[in-house]
CSV table of C-alpha atoms in Angstrom, one decimal:
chain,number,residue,atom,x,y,z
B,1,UNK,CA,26.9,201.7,210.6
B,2,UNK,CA,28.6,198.8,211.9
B,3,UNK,CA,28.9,198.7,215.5
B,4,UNK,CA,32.7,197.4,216.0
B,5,UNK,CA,33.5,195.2,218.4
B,6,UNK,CA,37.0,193.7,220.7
B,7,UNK,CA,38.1,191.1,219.0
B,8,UNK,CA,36.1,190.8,216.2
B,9,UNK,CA,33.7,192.7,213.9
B,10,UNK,CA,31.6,190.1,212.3
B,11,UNK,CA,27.9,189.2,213.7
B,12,UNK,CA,28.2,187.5,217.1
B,13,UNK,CA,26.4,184.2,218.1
B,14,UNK,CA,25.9,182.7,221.4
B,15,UNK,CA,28.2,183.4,224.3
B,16,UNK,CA,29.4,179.9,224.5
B,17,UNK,CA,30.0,179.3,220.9
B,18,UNK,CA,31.9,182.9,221.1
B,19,UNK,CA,34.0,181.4,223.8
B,20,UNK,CA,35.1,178.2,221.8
B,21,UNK,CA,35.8,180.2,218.7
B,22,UNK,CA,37.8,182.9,220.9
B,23,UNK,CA,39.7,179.9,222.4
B,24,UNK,CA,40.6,178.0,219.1
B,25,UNK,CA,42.0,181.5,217.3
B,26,UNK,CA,43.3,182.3,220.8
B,27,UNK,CA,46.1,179.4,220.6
B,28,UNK,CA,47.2,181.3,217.1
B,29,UNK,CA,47.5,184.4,219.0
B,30,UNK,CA,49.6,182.9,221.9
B,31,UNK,CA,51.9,180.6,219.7
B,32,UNK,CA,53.1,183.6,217.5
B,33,UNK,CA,53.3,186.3,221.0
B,34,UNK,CA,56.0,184.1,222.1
B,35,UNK,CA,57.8,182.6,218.9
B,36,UNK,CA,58.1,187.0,218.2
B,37,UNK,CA,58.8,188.6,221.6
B,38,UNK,CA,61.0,185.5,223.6
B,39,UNK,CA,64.8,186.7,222.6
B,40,UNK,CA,64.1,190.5,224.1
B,41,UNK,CA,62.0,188.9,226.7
B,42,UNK,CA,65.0,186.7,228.2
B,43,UNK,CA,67.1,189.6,227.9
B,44,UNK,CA,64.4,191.5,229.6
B,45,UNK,CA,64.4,188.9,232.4
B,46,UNK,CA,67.7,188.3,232.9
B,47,UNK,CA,68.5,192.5,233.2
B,48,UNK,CA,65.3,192.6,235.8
B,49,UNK,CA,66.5,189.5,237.6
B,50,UNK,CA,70.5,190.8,238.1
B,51,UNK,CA,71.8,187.9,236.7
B,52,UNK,CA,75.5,188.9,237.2
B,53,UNK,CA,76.6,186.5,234.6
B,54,UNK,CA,74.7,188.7,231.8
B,55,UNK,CA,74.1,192.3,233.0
B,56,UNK,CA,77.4,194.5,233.9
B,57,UNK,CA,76.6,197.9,234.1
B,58,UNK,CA,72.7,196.9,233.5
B,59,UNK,CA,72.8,198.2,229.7
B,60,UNK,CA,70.4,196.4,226.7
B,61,UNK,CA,73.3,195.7,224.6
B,62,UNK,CA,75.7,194.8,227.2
B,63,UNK,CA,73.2,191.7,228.2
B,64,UNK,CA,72.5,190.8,225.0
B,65,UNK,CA,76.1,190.8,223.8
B,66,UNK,CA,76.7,188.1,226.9
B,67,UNK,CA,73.9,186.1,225.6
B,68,UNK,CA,75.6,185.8,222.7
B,69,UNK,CA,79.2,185.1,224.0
B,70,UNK,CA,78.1,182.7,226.5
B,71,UNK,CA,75.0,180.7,224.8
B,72,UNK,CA,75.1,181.3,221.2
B,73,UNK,CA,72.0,182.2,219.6
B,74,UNK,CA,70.2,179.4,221.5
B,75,UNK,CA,70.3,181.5,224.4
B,76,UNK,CA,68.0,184.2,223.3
B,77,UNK,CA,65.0,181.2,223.4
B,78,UNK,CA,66.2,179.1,226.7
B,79,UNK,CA,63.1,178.5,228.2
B,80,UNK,CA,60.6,179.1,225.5
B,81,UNK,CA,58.9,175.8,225.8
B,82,UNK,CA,57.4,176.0,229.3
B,83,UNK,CA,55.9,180.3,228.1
B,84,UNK,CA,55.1,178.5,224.6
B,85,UNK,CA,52.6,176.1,225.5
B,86,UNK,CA,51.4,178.6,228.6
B,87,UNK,CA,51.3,181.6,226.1
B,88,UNK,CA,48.7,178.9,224.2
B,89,UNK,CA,47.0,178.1,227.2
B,90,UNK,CA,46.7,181.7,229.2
B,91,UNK,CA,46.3,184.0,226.1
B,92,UNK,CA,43.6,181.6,224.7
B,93,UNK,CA,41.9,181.8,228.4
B,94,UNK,CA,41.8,185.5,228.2
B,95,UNK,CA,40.2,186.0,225.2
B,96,UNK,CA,38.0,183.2,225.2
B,97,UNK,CA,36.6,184.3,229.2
B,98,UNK,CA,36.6,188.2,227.7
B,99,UNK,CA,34.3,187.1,224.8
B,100,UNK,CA,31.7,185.0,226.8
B,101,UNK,CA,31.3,187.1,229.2
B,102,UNK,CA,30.7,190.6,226.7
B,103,UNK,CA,28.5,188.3,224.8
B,104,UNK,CA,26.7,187.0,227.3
B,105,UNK,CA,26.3,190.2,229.2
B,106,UNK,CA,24.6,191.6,225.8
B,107,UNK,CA,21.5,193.2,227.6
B,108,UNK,CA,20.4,197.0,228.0
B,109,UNK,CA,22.1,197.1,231.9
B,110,UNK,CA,25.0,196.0,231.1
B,111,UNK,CA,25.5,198.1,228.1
B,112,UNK,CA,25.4,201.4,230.2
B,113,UNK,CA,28.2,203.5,229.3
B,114,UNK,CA,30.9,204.7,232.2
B,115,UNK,CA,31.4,208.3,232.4
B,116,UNK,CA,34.4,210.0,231.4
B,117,UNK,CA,35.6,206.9,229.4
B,118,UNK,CA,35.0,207.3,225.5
B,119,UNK,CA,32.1,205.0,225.4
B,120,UNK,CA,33.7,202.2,226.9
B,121,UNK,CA,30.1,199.9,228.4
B,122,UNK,CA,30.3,197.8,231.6
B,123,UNK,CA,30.0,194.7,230.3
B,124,UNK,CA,33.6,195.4,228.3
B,125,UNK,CA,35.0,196.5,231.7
B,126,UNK,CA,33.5,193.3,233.8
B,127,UNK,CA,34.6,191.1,230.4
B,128,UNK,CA,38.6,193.0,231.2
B,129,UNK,CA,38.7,191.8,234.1
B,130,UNK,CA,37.3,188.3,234.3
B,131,UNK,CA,39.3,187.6,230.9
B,132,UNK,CA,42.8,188.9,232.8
B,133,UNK,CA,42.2,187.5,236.3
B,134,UNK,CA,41.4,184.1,234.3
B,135,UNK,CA,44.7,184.4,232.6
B,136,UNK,CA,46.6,185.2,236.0
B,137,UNK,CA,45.8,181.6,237.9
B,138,UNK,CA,47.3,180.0,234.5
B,139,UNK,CA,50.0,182.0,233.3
B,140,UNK,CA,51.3,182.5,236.9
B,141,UNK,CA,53.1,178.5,237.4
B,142,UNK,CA,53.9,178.8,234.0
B,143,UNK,CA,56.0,182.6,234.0
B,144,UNK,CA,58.1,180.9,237.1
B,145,UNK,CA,58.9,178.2,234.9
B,146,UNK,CA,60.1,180.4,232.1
B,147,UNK,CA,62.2,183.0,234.6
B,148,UNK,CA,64.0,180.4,236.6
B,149,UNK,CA,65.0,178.7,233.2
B,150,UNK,CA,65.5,182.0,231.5
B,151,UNK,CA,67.9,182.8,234.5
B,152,UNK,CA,70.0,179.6,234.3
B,153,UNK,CA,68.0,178.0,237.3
B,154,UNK,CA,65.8,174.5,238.3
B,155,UNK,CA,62.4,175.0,238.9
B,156,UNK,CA,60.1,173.0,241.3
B,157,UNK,CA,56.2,172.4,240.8
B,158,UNK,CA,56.2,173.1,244.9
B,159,UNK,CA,57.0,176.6,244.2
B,160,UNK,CA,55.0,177.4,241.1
B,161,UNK,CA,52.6,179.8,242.6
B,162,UNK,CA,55.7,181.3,244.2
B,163,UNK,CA,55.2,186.0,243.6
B,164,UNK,CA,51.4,184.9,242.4
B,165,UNK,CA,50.1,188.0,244.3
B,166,UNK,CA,52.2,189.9,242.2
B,167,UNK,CA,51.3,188.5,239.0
B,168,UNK,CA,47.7,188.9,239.3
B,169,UNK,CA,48.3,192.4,240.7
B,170,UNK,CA,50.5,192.8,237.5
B,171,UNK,CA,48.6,191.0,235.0
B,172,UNK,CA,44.5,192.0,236.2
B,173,UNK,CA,45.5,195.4,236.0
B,174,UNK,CA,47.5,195.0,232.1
B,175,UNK,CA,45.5,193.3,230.5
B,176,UNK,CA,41.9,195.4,231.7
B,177,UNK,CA,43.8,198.2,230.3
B,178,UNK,CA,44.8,196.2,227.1
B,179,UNK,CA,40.9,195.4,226.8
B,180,UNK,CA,39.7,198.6,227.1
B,181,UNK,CA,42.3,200.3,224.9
B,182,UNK,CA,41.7,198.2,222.2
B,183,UNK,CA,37.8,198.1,222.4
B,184,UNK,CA,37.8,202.7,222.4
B,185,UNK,CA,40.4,202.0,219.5
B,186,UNK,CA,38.1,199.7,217.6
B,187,UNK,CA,35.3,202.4,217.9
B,188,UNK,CA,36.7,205.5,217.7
B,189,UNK,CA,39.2,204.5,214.9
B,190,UNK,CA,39.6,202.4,211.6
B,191,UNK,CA,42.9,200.9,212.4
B,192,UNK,CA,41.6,197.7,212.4
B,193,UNK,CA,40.9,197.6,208.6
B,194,UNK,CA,44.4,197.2,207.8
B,195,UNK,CA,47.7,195.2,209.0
B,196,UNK,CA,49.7,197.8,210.1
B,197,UNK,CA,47.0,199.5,212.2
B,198,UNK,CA,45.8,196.1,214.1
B,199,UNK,CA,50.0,195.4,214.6
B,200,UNK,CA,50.2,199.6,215.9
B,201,UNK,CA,46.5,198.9,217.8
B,202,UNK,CA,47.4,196.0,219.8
B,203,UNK,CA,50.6,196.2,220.5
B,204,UNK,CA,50.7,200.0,221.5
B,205,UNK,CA,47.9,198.8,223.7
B,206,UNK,CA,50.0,196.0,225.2
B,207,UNK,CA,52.7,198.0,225.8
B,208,UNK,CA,50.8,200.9,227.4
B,209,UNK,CA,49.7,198.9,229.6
B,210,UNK,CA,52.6,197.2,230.5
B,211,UNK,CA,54.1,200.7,230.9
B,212,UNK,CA,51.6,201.3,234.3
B,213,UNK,CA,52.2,198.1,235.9
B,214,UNK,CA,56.5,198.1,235.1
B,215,UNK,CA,57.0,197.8,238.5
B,216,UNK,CA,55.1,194.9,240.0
B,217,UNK,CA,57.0,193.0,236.8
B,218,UNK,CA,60.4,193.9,238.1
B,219,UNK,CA,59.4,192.5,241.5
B,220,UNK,CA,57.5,189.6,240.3
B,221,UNK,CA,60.4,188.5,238.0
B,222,UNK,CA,63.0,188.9,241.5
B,223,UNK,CA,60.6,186.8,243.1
B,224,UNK,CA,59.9,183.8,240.8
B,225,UNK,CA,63.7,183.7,240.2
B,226,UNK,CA,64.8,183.5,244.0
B,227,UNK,CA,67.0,186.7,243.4
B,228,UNK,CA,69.2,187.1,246.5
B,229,UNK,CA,69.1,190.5,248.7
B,230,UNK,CA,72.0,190.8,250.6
B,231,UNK,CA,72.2,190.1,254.1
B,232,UNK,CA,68.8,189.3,254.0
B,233,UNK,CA,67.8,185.7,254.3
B,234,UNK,CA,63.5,186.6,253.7
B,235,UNK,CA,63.5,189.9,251.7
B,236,UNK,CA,60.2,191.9,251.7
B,237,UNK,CA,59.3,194.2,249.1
B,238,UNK,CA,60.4,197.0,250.4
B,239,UNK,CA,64.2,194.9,250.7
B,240,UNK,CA,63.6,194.0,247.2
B,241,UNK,CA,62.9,197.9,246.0
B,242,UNK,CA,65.6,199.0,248.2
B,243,UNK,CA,67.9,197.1,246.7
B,244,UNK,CA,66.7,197.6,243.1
B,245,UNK,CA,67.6,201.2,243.6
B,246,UNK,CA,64.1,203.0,244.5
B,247,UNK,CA,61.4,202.7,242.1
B,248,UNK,CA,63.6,204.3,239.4
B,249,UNK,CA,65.6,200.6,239.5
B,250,UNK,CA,62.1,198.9,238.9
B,251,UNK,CA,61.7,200.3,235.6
B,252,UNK,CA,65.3,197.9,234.8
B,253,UNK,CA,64.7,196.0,231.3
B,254,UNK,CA,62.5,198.3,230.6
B,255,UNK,CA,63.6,199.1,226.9
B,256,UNK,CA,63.6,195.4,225.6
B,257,UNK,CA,60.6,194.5,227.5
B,258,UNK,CA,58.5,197.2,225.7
B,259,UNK,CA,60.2,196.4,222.2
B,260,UNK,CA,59.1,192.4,223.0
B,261,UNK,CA,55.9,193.5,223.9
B,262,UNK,CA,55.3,195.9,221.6
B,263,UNK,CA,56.6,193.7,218.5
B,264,UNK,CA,54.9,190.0,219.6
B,265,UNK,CA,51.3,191.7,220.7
B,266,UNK,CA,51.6,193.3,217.3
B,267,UNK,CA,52.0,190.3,215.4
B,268,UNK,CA,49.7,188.3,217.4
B,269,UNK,CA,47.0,190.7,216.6
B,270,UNK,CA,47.1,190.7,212.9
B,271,UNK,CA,47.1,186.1,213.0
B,272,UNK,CA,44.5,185.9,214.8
B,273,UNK,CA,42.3,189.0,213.0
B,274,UNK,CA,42.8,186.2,209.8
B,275,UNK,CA,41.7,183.2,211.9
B,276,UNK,CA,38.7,185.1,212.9
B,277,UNK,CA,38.1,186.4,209.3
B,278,UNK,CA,38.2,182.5,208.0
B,279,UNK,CA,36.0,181.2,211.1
B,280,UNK,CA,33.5,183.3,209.7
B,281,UNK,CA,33.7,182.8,206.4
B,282,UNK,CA,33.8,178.9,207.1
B,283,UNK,CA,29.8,179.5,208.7
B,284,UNK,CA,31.2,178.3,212.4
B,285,UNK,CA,28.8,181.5,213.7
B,286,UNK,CA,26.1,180.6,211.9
Protein backbone atom coordinates (compact mmCIF):
# COMPACT_ATOMS: atom_id res chain seq x y z
CA UNK A 1 0.00 0.00 0.00
CA UNK A 2 1.09 3.40 -0.75
CA UNK A 3 2.42 5.23 2.05
CA UNK A 4 0.69 8.92 1.64
CA UNK A 5 2.36 11.68 2.18
CA UNK A 6 1.79 15.94 3.05
CA UNK A 7 1.75 17.46 0.21
CA UNK A 8 2.13 15.02 -2.19
CA UNK A 9 1.77 11.24 -2.88
CA UNK A 10 4.00 10.56 -5.76
CA UNK A 11 7.70 9.04 -5.15
CA UNK A 12 9.89 11.64 -3.47
CA UNK A 13 13.45 12.61 -4.66
CA UNK A 14 16.10 14.53 -2.91
CA UNK A 15 15.35 17.04 -0.23
CA UNK A 16 16.61 19.88 -2.24
CA UNK A 17 14.95 19.10 -5.40
CA UNK A 18 11.66 18.52 -3.11
CA UNK A 19 12.17 22.05 -1.81
CA UNK A 20 12.36 23.77 -5.44
CA UNK A 21 9.40 21.77 -6.68
CA UNK A 22 7.44 22.64 -3.33
CA UNK A 23 8.44 26.32 -3.97
CA UNK A 24 7.47 26.60 -7.76
CA UNK A 25 3.73 24.95 -7.03
CA UNK A 26 3.81 26.86 -3.74
CA UNK A 27 3.48 30.36 -5.65
CA UNK A 28 0.07 28.60 -7.32
CA UNK A 29 -1.02 27.92 -3.93
CA UNK A 30 -0.45 31.47 -2.57
CA UNK A 31 -1.66 33.46 -5.73
CA UNK A 32 -5.17 31.67 -5.60
CA UNK A 33 -5.40 31.85 -1.24
CA UNK A 34 -5.53 35.44 -1.72
CA UNK A 35 -7.30 36.15 -5.16
CA UNK A 36 -10.31 33.65 -3.09
CA UNK A 37 -10.25 34.69 0.65
CA UNK A 38 -9.24 38.87 0.27
CA UNK A 39 -12.98 40.45 0.28
CA UNK A 40 -13.99 38.47 3.76
CA UNK A 41 -10.51 39.02 4.83
CA UNK A 42 -10.76 42.94 4.69
CA UNK A 43 -13.99 42.76 6.17
CA UNK A 44 -12.51 40.50 8.69
CA UNK A 45 -9.82 43.12 9.36
CA UNK A 46 -11.53 46.06 9.42
CA UNK A 47 -14.31 44.43 12.17
CA UNK A 48 -11.06 43.21 14.33
CA UNK A 49 -9.34 46.52 13.84
CA UNK A 50 -12.68 48.86 14.96
CA UNK A 51 -12.56 50.89 12.14
CA UNK A 52 -15.56 53.08 13.15
CA UNK A 53 -16.05 54.14 9.55
CA UNK A 54 -17.16 50.39 8.73
CA UNK A 55 -18.29 48.46 11.84
CA UNK A 56 -21.43 49.96 13.87
CA UNK A 57 -22.73 47.48 16.13
CA UNK A 58 -19.72 45.05 15.06
CA UNK A 59 -22.11 42.76 12.85
CA UNK A 60 -20.67 40.84 9.36
CA UNK A 61 -23.20 42.33 7.17
CA UNK A 62 -23.23 45.67 8.75
CA UNK A 63 -19.39 46.07 7.73
CA UNK A 64 -19.69 44.66 4.55
CA UNK A 65 -22.74 46.67 3.66
CA UNK A 66 -20.36 49.95 4.43
CA UNK A 67 -17.81 48.56 2.20
CA UNK A 68 -20.02 48.67 -0.32
CA UNK A 69 -21.62 52.15 0.34
CA UNK A 70 -18.42 53.80 0.89
CA UNK A 71 -15.85 51.98 -1.67
CA UNK A 72 -17.78 50.19 -4.26
CA UNK A 73 -16.74 46.80 -4.92
CA UNK A 74 -13.15 47.88 -5.11
CA UNK A 75 -13.10 48.02 -1.48
CA UNK A 76 -13.58 44.41 -0.75
CA UNK A 77 -9.67 44.01 -2.46
CA UNK A 78 -7.90 47.42 -1.11
CA UNK A 79 -4.74 46.17 -0.29
CA UNK A 80 -4.50 42.91 -2.04
CA UNK A 81 -1.30 43.77 -3.79
CA UNK A 82 1.16 44.02 -0.88
CA UNK A 83 -0.78 40.09 0.71
CA UNK A 84 -0.66 39.05 -3.10
CA UNK A 85 2.84 38.93 -3.78
CA UNK A 86 3.60 38.08 0.16
CA UNK A 87 0.86 35.22 -0.06
CA UNK A 88 3.39 34.03 -3.16
CA UNK A 89 6.32 34.58 -1.24
CA UNK A 90 5.39 33.15 2.56
CA UNK A 91 3.06 30.34 1.44
CA UNK A 92 5.67 29.16 -1.11
CA UNK A 93 8.35 29.38 1.97
CA UNK A 94 6.25 27.12 4.09
CA UNK A 95 5.85 24.52 2.01
CA UNK A 96 8.96 24.50 0.33
CA UNK A 97 10.98 24.54 4.18
CA UNK A 98 8.18 21.75 5.30
CA UNK A 99 9.17 19.49 2.34
CA UNK A 100 13.09 19.69 2.70
CA UNK A 101 13.17 19.29 5.88
CA UNK A 102 10.53 15.80 6.05
CA UNK A 103 12.55 14.72 3.15
CA UNK A 104 15.68 15.20 4.36
CA UNK A 105 14.95 13.98 7.79
CA UNK A 106 13.82 10.52 5.93
CA UNK A 107 15.88 8.22 8.42
CA UNK A 108 14.71 5.48 11.00
CA UNK A 109 15.10 8.29 14.12
CA UNK A 110 13.28 10.63 12.81
CA UNK A 111 10.51 8.55 11.69
CA UNK A 112 9.60 7.56 15.34
CA UNK A 113 6.04 7.93 15.91
CA UNK A 114 4.68 10.46 18.99
CA UNK A 115 2.46 8.88 21.29
CA UNK A 116 -1.06 9.61 21.45
CA UNK A 117 -0.96 11.36 18.05
CA UNK A 118 -2.51 9.06 15.19
CA UNK A 119 0.81 8.19 13.68
CA UNK A 120 1.93 11.51 13.24
CA UNK A 121 6.39 10.93 12.96
CA UNK A 122 8.83 13.59 14.23
CA UNK A 123 10.20 14.59 11.42
CA UNK A 124 6.49 15.87 10.22
CA UNK A 125 6.32 17.72 13.55
CA UNK A 126 10.06 19.34 13.31
CA UNK A 127 9.09 19.89 9.30
CA UNK A 128 5.46 22.00 11.00
CA UNK A 129 7.38 24.01 12.62
CA UNK A 130 10.41 25.07 10.66
CA UNK A 131 7.95 25.42 7.49
CA UNK A 132 5.59 27.93 9.82
CA UNK A 133 8.30 29.85 11.74
CA UNK A 134 9.94 30.32 8.03
CA UNK A 135 6.73 31.72 6.94
CA UNK A 136 6.38 34.08 10.09
CA UNK A 137 9.78 36.36 9.38
CA UNK A 138 8.17 36.86 5.77
CA UNK A 139 4.71 37.18 5.98
CA UNK A 140 4.97 39.32 9.09
CA UNK A 141 6.18 43.07 7.15
CA UNK A 142 4.03 41.99 4.55
CA UNK A 143 0.40 41.36 6.89
CA UNK A 144 1.23 45.15 8.24
CA UNK A 145 1.23 46.33 4.85
CA UNK A 146 -2.07 44.73 4.00
CA UNK A 147 -3.90 45.83 7.55
CA UNK A 148 -2.88 49.43 7.50
CA UNK A 149 -4.01 49.61 3.80
CA UNK A 150 -7.02 47.32 4.45
CA UNK A 151 -7.87 49.99 7.34
CA UNK A 152 -7.64 53.12 5.21
CA UNK A 153 -4.07 53.89 6.64
CA UNK A 154 -0.05 54.69 5.30
CA UNK A 155 2.29 52.31 6.07
CA UNK A 156 6.06 52.81 6.81
CA UNK A 157 8.91 50.14 6.09
CA UNK A 158 10.33 51.48 9.76
CA UNK A 159 7.44 49.81 11.37
CA UNK A 160 7.03 46.60 9.35
CA UNK A 161 8.05 44.25 12.06
CA UNK A 162 5.68 46.29 14.18
CA UNK A 163 3.07 43.02 16.56
CA UNK A 164 5.97 40.41 14.95
CA UNK A 165 5.86 38.61 18.40
CA UNK A 166 2.46 38.12 17.87
CA UNK A 167 2.46 36.86 14.46
CA UNK A 168 4.89 34.24 14.94
CA UNK A 169 3.14 33.30 18.23
CA UNK A 170 -0.03 33.28 15.85
CA UNK A 171 1.29 31.87 12.79
CA UNK A 172 4.06 28.95 14.32
CA UNK A 173 1.32 27.63 16.25
CA UNK A 174 -1.48 27.60 12.90
CA UNK A 175 0.21 26.44 10.65
CA UNK A 176 2.00 23.24 12.89
CA UNK A 177 -1.45 22.46 13.41
CA UNK A 178 -2.41 22.86 9.63
CA UNK A 179 0.71 20.42 8.96
CA UNK A 180 -0.17 17.91 11.20
CA UNK A 181 -3.96 17.85 10.39
CA UNK A 182 -3.40 17.47 7.00
CA UNK A 183 -0.59 14.83 7.06
CA UNK A 184 -3.20 12.28 9.90
CA UNK A 185 -5.82 13.25 7.19
CA UNK A 186 -3.79 12.07 4.27
CA UNK A 187 -3.17 8.79 6.17
CA UNK A 188 -6.02 7.89 7.83
CA UNK A 189 -8.36 9.03 4.98
CA UNK A 190 -8.90 9.08 1.07
CA UNK A 191 -10.05 12.57 0.80
CA UNK A 192 -7.28 13.53 -1.11
CA UNK A 193 -8.38 11.43 -4.20
CA UNK A 194 -10.94 13.74 -5.12
CA UNK A 195 -11.59 17.72 -5.36
CA UNK A 196 -14.08 18.17 -2.92
CA UNK A 197 -12.22 16.21 -0.23
CA UNK A 198 -8.63 18.06 -0.76
CA UNK A 199 -10.97 21.65 -0.81
CA UNK A 200 -12.88 19.99 2.78
CA UNK A 201 -9.06 18.60 3.87
CA UNK A 202 -7.21 21.70 3.74
CA UNK A 203 -9.30 24.15 4.44
CA UNK A 204 -11.16 22.55 7.50
CA UNK A 205 -7.55 22.19 8.54
CA UNK A 206 -6.75 25.91 7.98
CA UNK A 207 -9.50 26.90 9.71
CA UNK A 208 -9.19 24.62 12.73
CA UNK A 209 -6.24 25.93 13.25
CA UNK A 210 -7.01 29.36 12.98
CA UNK A 211 -9.86 28.63 15.35
CA UNK A 212 -6.96 27.98 18.42
CA UNK A 213 -4.91 30.90 17.78
CA UNK A 214 -8.25 33.57 17.14
CA UNK A 215 -7.00 35.53 19.63
CA UNK A 216 -3.36 36.45 19.05
CA UNK A 217 -4.98 37.53 15.40
CA UNK A 218 -7.36 39.94 16.95
CA UNK A 219 -4.40 41.46 18.79
CA UNK A 220 -1.98 41.24 16.10
CA UNK A 221 -4.34 42.98 13.58
CA UNK A 222 -4.95 46.06 16.58
CA UNK A 223 -1.34 46.15 16.64
CA UNK A 224 -0.13 46.44 12.96
CA UNK A 225 -3.00 48.94 12.39
CA UNK A 226 -2.03 51.46 15.29
CA UNK A 227 -5.71 50.95 16.78
CA UNK A 228 -6.09 53.55 19.45
CA UNK A 229 -7.01 52.60 23.30
CA UNK A 230 -8.43 55.34 24.94
CA UNK A 231 -6.64 57.29 27.29
CA UNK A 232 -3.86 55.29 26.74
CA UNK A 233 -0.92 56.74 24.81
CA UNK A 234 1.27 52.97 24.92
CA UNK A 235 -1.45 50.24 25.27
CA UNK A 236 -0.26 46.81 26.55
CA UNK A 237 -2.06 43.76 25.84
CA UNK A 238 -3.91 43.53 28.60
CA UNK A 239 -5.18 47.48 27.53
CA UNK A 240 -5.79 46.06 24.19
CA UNK A 241 -7.96 42.90 25.66
CA UNK A 242 -9.62 45.13 28.05
CA UNK A 243 -10.76 47.24 25.65
CA UNK A 244 -11.76 44.56 23.09
CA UNK A 245 -14.23 43.42 25.69
CA UNK A 246 -12.37 40.32 27.55
CA UNK A 247 -11.42 37.48 25.43
CA UNK A 248 -15.01 37.01 24.26
CA UNK A 249 -14.21 40.53 22.12
CA UNK A 250 -11.09 38.76 20.64
CA UNK A 251 -13.01 36.28 18.82
CA UNK A 252 -14.49 39.77 16.69
CA UNK A 253 -14.48 38.89 12.77
CA UNK A 254 -14.58 35.79 13.62
CA UNK A 255 -17.36 34.49 11.18
CA UNK A 256 -15.81 36.00 7.92
CA UNK A 257 -12.32 35.24 8.87
CA UNK A 258 -13.16 31.47 9.08
CA UNK A 259 -15.44 31.61 5.79
CA UNK A 260 -12.11 33.40 4.02
CA UNK A 261 -10.04 30.87 5.49
CA UNK A 262 -11.96 28.15 5.00
CA UNK A 263 -12.96 28.90 1.26
CA UNK A 264 -9.24 30.31 -0.11
CA UNK A 265 -7.13 27.22 1.78
CA UNK A 266 -9.70 25.13 0.09
CA UNK A 267 -9.09 26.25 -3.21
CA UNK A 268 -5.53 26.64 -2.92
CA UNK A 269 -5.31 23.00 -1.97
CA UNK A 270 -6.94 21.48 -5.00
CA UNK A 271 -4.34 24.09 -7.67
CA UNK A 272 -1.58 23.10 -6.35
CA UNK A 273 -2.59 19.08 -5.93
CA UNK A 274 -2.73 19.63 -10.19
CA UNK A 275 0.68 21.36 -10.32
CA UNK A 276 2.09 18.63 -8.29
CA UNK A 277 0.31 15.95 -10.42
CA UNK A 278 1.88 17.62 -13.75
CA UNK A 279 5.43 18.11 -12.11
CA UNK A 280 5.44 14.56 -11.90
CA UNK A 281 4.16 13.59 -14.87
CA UNK A 282 6.63 16.13 -16.66
CA UNK A 283 9.73 13.62 -15.05
CA UNK A 284 11.02 16.88 -12.84
CA UNK A 285 11.49 13.93 -9.76
CA UNK A 286 13.12 11.74 -11.80
Amino acid sequence: KKKKKMTHNHKRGEWYKEGAISLATGTLYGATNTLTGHPLDTVKSKMQAKDVRYSTNGGMTDTIKLIFRNEGFRGFYRGVVPPMWGSVAYRSMQFSVFESVYTKLDKDQYKKEIPLTGGIQLRTLAAAFMGASSRSVLESPIEYAKVRRQTGQTWYLRNVYDGFYLQWGRTCPMMTIYFLNVDSIRRHTNMFDTFWGQFVASGGSAMFGFWCVWPLETLKNQVQAGTKVEGIAKPTLMDRIRHAGGIRGLYRGILPGSMSIFSRNGAAMIVMQKAQKLVNEMGLRD
